[in-house]
PDB file of C-alpha atoms in Angstrom:
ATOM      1  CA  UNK A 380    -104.838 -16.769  13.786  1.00 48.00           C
ATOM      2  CA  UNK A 381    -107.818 -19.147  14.052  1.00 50.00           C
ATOM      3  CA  UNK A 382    -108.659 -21.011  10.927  1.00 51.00           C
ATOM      4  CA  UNK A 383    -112.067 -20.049   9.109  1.00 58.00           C
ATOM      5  CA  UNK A 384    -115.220 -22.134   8.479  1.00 61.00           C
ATOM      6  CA  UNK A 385    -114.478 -21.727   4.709  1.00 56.00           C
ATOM      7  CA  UNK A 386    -110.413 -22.245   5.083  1.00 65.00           C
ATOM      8  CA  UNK A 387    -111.122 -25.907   6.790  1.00 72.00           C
ATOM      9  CA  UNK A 388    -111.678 -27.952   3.421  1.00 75.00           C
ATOM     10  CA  UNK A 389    -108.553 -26.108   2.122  1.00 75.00           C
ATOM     11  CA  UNK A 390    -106.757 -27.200   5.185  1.00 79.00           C
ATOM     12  CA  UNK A 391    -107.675 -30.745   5.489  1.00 81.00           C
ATOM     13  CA  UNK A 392    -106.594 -31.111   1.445  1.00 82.00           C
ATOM     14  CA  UNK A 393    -103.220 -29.572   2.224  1.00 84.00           C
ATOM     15  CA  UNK A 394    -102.760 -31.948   5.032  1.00 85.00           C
ATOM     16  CA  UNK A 395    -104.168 -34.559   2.865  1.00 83.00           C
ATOM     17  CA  UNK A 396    -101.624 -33.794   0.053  1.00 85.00           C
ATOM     18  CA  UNK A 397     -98.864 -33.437   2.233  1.00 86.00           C
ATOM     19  CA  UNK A 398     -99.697 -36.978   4.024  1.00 86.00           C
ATOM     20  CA  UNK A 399     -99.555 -38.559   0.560  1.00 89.00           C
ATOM     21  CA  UNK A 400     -96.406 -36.656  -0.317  1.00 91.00           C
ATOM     22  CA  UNK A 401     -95.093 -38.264   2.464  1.00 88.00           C
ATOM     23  CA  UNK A 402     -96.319 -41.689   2.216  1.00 90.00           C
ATOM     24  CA  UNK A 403     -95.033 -41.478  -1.337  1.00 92.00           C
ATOM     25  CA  UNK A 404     -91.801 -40.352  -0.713  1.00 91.00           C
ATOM     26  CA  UNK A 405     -91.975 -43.093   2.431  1.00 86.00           C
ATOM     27  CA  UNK A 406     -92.541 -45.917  -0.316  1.00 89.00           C
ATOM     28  CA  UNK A 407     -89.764 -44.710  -2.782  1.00 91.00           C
ATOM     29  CA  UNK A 408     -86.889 -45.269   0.142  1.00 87.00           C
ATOM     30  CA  UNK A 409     -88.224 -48.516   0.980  1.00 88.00           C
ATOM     31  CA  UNK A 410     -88.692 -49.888  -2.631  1.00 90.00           C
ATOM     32  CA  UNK A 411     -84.693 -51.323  -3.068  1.00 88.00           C
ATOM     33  CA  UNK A 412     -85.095 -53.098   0.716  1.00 89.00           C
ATOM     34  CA  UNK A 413     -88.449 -54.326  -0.315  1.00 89.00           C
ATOM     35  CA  UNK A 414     -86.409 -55.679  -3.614  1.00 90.00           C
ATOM     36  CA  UNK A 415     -83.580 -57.227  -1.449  1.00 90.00           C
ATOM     37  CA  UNK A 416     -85.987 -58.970   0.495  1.00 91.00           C
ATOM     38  CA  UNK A 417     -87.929 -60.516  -2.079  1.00 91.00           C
ATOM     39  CA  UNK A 418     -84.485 -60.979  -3.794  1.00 91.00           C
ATOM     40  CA  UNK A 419     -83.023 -63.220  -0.999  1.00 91.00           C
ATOM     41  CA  UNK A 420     -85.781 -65.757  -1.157  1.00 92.00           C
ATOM     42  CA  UNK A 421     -85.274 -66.206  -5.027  1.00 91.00           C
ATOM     43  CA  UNK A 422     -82.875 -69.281  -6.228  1.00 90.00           C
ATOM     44  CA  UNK A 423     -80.004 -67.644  -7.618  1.00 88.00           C
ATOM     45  CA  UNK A 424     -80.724 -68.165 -11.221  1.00 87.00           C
ATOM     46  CA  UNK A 425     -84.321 -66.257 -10.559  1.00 88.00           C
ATOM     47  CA  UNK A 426     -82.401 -64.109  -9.249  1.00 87.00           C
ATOM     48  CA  UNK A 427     -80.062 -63.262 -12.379  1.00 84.00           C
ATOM     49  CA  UNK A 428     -82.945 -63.050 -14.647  1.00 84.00           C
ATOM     50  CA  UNK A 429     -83.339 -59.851 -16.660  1.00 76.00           C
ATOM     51  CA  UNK A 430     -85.713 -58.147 -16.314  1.00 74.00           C
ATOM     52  CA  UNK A 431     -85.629 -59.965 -12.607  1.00 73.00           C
ATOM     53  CA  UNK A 432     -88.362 -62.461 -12.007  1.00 78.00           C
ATOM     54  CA  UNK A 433     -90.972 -61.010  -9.251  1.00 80.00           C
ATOM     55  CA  UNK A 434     -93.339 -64.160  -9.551  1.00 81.00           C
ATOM     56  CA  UNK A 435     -90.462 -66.385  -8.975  1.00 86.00           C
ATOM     57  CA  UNK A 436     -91.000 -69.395  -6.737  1.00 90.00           C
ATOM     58  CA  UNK A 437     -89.456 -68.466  -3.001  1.00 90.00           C
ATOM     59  CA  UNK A 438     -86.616 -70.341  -1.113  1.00 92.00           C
ATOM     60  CA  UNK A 439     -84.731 -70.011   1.824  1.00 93.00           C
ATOM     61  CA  UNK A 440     -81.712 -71.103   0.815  1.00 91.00           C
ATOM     62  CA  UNK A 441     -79.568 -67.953   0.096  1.00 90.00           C
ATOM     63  CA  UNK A 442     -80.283 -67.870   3.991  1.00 93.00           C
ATOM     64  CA  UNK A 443     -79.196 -71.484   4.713  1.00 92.00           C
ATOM     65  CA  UNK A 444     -75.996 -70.339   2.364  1.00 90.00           C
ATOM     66  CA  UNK A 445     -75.373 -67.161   4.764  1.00 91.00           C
ATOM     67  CA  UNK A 446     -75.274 -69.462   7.672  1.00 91.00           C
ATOM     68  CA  UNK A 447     -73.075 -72.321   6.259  1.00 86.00           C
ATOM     69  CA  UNK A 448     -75.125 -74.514   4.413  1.00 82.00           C
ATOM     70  CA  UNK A 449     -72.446 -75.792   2.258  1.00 81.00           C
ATOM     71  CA  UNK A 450     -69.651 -74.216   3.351  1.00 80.00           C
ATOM     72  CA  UNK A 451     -69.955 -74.407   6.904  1.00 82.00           C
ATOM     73  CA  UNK A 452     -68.031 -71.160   7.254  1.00 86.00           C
ATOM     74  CA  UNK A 453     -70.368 -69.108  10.243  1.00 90.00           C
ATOM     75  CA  UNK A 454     -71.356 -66.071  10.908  1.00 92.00           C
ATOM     76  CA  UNK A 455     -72.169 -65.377  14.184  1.00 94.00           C
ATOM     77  CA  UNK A 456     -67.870 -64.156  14.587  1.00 94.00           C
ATOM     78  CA  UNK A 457     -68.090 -61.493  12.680  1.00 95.00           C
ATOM     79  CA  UNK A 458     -71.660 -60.664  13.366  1.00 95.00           C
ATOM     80  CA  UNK A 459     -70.195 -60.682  17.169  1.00 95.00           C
ATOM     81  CA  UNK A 460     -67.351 -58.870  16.585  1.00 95.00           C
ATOM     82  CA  UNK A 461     -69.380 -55.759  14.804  1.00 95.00           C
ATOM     83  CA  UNK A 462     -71.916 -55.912  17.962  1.00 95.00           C
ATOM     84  CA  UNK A 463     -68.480 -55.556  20.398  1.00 95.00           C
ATOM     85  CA  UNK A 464     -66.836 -53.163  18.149  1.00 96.00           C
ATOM     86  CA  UNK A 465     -70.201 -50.974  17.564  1.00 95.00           C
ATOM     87  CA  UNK A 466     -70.998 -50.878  21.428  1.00 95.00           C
ATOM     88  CA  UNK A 467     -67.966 -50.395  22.826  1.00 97.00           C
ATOM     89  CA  UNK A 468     -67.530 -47.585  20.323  1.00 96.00           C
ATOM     90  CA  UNK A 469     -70.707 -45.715  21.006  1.00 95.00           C
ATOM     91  CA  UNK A 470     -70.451 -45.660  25.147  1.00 96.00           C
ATOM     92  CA  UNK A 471     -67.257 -44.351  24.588  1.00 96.00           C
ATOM     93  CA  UNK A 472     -68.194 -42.001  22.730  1.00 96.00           C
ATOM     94  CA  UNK A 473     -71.199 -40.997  24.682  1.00 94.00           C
ATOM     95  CA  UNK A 474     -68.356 -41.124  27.576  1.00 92.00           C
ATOM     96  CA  UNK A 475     -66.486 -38.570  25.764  1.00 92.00           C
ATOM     97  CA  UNK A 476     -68.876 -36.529  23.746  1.00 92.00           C
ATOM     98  CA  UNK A 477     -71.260 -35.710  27.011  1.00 89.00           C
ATOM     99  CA  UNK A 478     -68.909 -33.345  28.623  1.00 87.00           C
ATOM    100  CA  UNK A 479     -67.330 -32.181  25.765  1.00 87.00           C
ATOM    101  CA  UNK A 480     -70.867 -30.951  24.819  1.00 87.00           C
ATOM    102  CA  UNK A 481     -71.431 -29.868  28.640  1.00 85.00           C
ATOM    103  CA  UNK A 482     -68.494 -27.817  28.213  1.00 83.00           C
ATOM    104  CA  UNK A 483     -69.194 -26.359  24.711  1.00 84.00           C
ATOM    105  CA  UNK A 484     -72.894 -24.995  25.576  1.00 82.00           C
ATOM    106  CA  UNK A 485     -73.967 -25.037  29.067  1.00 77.00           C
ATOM    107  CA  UNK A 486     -70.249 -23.715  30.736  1.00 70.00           C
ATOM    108  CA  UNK A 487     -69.186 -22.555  27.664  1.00 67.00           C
ATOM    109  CA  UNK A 488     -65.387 -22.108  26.947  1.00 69.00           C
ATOM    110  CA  UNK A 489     -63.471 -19.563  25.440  1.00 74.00           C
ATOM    111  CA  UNK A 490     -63.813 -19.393  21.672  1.00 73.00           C
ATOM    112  CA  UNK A 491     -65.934 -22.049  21.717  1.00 72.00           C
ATOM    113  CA  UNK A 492     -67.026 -21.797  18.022  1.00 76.00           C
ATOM    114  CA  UNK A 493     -63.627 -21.944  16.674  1.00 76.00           C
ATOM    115  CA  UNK A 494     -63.619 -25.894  18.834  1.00 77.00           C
ATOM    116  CA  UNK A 495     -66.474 -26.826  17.186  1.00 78.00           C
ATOM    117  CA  UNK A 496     -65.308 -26.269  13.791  1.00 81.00           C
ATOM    118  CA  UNK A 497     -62.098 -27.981  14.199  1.00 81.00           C
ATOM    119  CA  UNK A 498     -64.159 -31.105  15.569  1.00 79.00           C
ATOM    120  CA  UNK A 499     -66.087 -30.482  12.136  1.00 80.00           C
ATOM    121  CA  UNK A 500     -62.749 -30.642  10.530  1.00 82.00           C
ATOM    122  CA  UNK A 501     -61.739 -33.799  11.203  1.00 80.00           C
ATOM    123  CA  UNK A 502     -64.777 -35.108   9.250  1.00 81.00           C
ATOM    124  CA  UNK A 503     -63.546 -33.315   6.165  1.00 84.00           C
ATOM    125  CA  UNK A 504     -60.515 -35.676   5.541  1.00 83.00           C
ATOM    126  CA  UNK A 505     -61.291 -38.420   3.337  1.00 87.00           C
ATOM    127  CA  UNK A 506     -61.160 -42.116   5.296  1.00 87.00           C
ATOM    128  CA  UNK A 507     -59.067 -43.300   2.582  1.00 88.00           C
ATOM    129  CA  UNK A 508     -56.211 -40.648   2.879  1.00 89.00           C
ATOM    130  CA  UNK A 509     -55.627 -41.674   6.574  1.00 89.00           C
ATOM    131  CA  UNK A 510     -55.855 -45.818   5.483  1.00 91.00           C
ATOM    132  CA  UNK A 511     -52.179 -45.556   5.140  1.00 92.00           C
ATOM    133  CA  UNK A 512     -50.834 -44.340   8.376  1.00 93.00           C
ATOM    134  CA  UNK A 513     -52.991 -46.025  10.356  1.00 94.00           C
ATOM    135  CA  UNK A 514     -52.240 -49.425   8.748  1.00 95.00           C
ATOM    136  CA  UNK A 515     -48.997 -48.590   9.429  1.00 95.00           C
ATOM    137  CA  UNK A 516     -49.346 -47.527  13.192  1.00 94.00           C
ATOM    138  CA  UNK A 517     -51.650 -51.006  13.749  1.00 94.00           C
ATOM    139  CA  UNK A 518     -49.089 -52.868  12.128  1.00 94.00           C
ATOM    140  CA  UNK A 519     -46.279 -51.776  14.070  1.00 94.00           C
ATOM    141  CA  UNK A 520     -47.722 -51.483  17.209  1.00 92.00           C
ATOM    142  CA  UNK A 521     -48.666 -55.144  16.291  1.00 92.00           C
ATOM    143  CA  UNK A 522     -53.152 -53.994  16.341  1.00 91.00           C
ATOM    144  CA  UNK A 523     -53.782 -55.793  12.746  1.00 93.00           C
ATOM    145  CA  UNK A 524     -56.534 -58.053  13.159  1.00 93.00           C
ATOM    146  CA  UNK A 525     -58.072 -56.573  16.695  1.00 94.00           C
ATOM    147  CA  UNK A 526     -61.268 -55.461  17.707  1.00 95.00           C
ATOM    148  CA  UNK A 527     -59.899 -52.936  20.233  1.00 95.00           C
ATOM    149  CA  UNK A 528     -58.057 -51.414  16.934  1.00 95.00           C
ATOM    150  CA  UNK A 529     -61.670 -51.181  15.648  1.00 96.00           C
ATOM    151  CA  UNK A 530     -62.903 -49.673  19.065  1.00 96.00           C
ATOM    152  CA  UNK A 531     -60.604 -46.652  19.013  1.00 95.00           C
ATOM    153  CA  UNK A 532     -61.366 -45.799  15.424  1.00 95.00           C
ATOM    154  CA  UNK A 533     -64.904 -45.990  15.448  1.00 96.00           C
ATOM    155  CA  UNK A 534     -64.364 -44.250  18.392  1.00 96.00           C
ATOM    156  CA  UNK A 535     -62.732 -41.503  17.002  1.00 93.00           C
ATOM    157  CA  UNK A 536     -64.402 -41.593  13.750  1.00 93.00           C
ATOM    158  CA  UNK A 537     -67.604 -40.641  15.396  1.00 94.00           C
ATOM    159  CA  UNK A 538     -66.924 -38.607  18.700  1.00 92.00           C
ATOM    160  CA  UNK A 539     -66.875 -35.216  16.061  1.00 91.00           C
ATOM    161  CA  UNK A 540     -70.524 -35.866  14.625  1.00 90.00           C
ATOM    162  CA  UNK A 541     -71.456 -36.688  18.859  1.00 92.00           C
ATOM    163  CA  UNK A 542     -70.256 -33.851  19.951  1.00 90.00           C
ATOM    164  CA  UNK A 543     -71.924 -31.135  17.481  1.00 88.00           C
ATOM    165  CA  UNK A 544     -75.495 -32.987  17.955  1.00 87.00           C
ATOM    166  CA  UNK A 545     -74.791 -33.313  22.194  1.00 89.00           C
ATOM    167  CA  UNK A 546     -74.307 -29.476  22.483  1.00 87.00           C
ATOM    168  CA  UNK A 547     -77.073 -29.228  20.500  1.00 84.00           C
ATOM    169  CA  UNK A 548     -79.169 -30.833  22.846  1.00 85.00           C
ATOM    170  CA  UNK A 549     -77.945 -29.611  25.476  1.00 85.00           C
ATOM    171  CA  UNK A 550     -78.356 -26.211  24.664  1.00 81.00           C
ATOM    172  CA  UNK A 551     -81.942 -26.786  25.707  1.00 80.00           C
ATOM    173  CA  UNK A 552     -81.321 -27.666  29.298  1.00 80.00           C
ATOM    174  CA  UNK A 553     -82.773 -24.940  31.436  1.00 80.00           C
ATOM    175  CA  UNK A 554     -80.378 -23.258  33.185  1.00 78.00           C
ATOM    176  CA  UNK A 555     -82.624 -23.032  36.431  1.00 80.00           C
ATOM    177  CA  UNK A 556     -82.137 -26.647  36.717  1.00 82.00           C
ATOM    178  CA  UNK A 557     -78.649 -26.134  36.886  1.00 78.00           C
ATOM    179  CA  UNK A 558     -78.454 -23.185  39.360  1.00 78.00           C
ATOM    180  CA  UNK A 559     -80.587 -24.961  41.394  1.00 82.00           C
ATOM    181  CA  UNK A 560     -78.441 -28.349  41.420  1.00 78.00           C
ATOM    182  CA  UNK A 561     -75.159 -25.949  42.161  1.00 77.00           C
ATOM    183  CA  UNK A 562     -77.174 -24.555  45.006  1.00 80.00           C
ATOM    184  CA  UNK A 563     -77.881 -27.820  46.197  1.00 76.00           C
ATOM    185  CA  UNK A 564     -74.040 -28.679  46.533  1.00 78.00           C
ATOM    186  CA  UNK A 565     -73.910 -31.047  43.425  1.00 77.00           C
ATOM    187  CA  UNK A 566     -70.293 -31.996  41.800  1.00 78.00           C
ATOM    188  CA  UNK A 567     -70.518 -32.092  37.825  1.00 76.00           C
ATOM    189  CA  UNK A 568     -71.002 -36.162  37.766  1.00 80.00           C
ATOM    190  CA  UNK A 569     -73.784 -35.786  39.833  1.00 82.00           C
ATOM    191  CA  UNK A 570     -74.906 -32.967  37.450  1.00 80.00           C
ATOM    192  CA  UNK A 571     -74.493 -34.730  34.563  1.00 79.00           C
ATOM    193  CA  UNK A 572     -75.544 -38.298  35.531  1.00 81.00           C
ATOM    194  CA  UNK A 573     -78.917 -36.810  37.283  1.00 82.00           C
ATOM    195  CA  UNK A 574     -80.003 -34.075  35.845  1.00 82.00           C
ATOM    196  CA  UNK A 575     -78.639 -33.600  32.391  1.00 83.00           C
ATOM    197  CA  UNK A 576     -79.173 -37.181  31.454  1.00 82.00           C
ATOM    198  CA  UNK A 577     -82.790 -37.622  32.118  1.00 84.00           C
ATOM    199  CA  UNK A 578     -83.553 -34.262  30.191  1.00 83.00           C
ATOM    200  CA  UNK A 579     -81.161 -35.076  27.538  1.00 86.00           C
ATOM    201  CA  UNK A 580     -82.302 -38.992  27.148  1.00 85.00           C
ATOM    202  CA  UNK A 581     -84.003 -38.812  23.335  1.00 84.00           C
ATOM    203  CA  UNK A 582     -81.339 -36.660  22.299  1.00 86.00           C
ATOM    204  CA  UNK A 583     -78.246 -39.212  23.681  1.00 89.00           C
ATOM    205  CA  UNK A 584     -80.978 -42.319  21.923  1.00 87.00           C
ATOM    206  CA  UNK A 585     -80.548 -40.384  19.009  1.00 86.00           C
ATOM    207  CA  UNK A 586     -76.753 -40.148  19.454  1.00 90.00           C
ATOM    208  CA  UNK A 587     -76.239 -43.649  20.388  1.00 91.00           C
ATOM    209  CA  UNK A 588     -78.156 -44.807  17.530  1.00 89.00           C
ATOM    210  CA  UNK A 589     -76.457 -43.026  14.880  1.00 89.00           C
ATOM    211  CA  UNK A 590     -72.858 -43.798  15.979  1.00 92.00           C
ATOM    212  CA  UNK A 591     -73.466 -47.523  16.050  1.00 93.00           C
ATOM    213  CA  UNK A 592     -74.951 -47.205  12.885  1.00 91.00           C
ATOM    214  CA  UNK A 593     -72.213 -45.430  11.138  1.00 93.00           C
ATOM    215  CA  UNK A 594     -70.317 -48.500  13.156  1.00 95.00           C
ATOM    216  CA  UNK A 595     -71.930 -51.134  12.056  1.00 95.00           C
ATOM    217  CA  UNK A 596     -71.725 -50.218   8.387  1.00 93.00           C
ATOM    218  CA  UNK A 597     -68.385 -49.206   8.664  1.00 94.00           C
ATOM    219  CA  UNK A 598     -66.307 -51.209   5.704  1.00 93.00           C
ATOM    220  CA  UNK A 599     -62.686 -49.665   4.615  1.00 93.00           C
ATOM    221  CA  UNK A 600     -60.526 -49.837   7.582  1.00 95.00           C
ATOM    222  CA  UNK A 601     -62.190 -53.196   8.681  1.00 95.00           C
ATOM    223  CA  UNK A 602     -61.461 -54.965   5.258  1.00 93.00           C
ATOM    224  CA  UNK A 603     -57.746 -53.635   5.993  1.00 94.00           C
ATOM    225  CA  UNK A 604     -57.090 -53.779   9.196  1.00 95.00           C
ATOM    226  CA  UNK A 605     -58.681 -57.058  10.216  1.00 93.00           C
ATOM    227  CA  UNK A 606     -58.628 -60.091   9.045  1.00 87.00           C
ATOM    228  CA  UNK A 607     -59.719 -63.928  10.361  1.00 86.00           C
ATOM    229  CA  UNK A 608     -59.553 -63.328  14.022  1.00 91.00           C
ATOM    230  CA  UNK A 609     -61.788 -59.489  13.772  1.00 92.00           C
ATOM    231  CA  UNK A 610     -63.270 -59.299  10.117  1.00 92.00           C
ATOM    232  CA  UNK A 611     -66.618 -57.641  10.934  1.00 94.00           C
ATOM    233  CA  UNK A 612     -70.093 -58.650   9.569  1.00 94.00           C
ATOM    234  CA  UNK A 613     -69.640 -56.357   6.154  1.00 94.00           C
ATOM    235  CA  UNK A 614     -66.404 -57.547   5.727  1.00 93.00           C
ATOM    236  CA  UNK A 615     -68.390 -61.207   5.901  1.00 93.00           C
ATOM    237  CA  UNK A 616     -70.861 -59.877   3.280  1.00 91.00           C
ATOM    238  CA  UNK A 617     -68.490 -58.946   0.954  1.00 89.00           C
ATOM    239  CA  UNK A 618     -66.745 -62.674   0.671  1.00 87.00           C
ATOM    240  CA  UNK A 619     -70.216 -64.075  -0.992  1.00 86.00           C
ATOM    241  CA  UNK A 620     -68.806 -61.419  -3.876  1.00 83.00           C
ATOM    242  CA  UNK A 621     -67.047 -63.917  -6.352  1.00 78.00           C
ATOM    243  CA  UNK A 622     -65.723 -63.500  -9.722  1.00 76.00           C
ATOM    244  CA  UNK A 623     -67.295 -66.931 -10.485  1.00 74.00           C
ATOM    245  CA  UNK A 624     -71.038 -68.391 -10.505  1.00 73.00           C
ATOM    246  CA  UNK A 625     -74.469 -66.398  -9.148  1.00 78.00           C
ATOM    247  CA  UNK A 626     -74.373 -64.610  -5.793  1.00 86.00           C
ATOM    248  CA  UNK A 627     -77.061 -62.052  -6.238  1.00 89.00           C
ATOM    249  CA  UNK A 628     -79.712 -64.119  -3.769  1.00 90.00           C
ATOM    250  CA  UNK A 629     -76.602 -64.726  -1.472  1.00 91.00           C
ATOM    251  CA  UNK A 630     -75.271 -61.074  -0.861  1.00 92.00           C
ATOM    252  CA  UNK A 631     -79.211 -60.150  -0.175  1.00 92.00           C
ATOM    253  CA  UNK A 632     -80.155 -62.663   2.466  1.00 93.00           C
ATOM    254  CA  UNK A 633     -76.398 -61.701   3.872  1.00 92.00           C
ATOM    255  CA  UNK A 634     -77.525 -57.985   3.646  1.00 93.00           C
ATOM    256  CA  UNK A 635     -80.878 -58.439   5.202  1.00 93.00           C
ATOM    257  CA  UNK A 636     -79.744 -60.888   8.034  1.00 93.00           C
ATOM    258  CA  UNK A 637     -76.728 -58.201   8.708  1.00 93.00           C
ATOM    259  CA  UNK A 638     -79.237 -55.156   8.755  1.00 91.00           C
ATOM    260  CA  UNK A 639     -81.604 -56.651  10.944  1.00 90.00           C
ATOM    261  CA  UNK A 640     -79.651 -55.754  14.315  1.00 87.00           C
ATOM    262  CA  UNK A 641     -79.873 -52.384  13.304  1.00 87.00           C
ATOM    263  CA  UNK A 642     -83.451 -52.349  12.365  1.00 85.00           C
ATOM    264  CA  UNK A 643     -84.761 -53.658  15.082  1.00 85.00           C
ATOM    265  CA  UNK A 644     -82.479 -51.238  17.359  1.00 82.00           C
ATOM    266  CA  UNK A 645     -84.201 -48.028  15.251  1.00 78.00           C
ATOM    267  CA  UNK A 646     -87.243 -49.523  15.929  1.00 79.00           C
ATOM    268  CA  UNK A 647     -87.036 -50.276  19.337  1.00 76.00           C
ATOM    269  CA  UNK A 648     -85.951 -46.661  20.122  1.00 72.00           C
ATOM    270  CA  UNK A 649     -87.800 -44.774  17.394  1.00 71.00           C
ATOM    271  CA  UNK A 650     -89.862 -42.490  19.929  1.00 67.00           C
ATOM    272  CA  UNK A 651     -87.096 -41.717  21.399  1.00 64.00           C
ATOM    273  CA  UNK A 652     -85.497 -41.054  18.200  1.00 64.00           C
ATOM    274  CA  UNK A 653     -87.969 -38.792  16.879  1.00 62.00           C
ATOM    275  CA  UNK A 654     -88.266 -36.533  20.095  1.00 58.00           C
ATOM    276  CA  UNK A 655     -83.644 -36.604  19.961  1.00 53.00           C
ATOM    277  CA  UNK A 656     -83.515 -35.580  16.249  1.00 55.00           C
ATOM    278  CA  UNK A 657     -86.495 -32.812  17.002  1.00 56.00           C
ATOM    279  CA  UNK A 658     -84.931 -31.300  20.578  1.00 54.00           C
ATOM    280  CA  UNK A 659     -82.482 -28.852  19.072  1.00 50.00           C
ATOM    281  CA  UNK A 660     -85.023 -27.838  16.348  1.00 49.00           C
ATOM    282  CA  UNK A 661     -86.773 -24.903  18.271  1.00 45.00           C
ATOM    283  CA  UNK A 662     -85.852 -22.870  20.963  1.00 44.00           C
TER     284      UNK A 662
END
């Protein structure tokens, strides 16, 4: 129904109140990074202060500490071995996760619901209750202190979560496409490479983006499992935790410099993003 002369003014303060809702909202999430920011160019004793001190003078060296200043300890390793880990992860599971999706939506199998729950199920376990085993398996096998250890766990970690939001998305491919494709003579690679990808692309940005995420930020088994060859960039951040002198300015220029990859990756792909988390909303 077409809104009214005399509903307008009532409309645009809605939308008014709702933008600064959201713009509120907006500003309350990005208070604590906007704190860890200014945080990391404090000197650490500014940085201990409390209350903290906002009009502090500014310095860059928690960032000269996070790269070796005076311990000369670097950390482009671990930085690297996060990016390989986190990568390698997330194709795979896009490798995986794809036709696991193609099969749970578009050529359904049988009982298909009852799959999708036990992928669910996996995720209900707590990370810590499988630490155990695992070390155990990697230790044996002789896998402590690898990134390809890291690889398969991440892997596996994060091919449930893929496939649940991949069906999703692919739940909205018109099926015409398909028939027509079939009709055409086209094997499933060719299906999927062609003509489900391109439709599909915000929704596997979207995918992508989360799983190396939940990668990249992924702590427990990589403080385990790893050690000086493989410790990961979080694993890095944690070692500026001592029980003795300030750290505070430290551990926030580490956290900033180690979020930044990610950052810039959600902003580089946030349009794409947007339209993958929205796909699956409405039929």
């Amino acid at each position: 129904m077409a809104t009214t002369t005399a509903d307008a003014p009532v409309a645009r303060r809605r939308r008014g109140a709702l933008g600064l809702l959201a713009w509120l909202c907006g500003t309350v999430f990005f208070l604590p990074v906007a704190w860890m920011m200014l945080t990391s160019l404090h000197s650490e004793s500014d940085a201990a202060t409390n209350p903290p001190s906002i009009g502090a003078p500014l310095t860059l060296q928690g960032y000269k500490e996070f790269f070796g200043a005076s311990t000369g300890v670097s950390p482009w390793p671990p930085l690297i071995n996060s990016f390989s880990a986190s990568l390698m992860s997330t194709l795979l599971v896009l490798v995986l996760s794809i036709p696991a999706a193609y099969a749970l939506s578009i050529k359904p199998v049988r009982k298909w619901s009852d799959a999708m729950f036990f992928f669910l199920s996996t995720k209900m376990l707590p990370a810590v209750a499988g630490l155990l085993p695992i070390y155990l398996i990697a230790k044996n096998g002789g896998l402590l202190d690898n990134v390809a250890l890291l690889v398969v766990l991440y892997t596996s970690m994060n091919l449930p979560i893929a496939v649940w939001m991949m069906r999703s998305f692919l739940a909205e491919v018109p099926v015409e496409i398909l028939e027509a494709a079939s009709i055409d003579g086209a094997g499933l690679p060719t299906v999927l490479a062609r003509i489900i990808a391109p439709v599909v692309a915000p929704g596997i940005a979207a995918t992508s983006l989360i799983c190396f995420i939940f990668s990249w930020n992924e702590l427990l088994f990589a403080r385990v499992l790893t050690g000086v060859v493989a410790g990961t960039a979080p694993v890095f951040l944690t070692g500026f935790v001592t029980s003795q002198g300030l750290f505070l300015a430290k551990v926030c220029a580490a956290a900033v410099c180690i979020s930044l990859p990610v950052l810039i990756a959600g902003f580089a792909a946030q349009d794409k993003l947007v339209q993958g988390l929205s796909l699956g909303a409405v039929k």
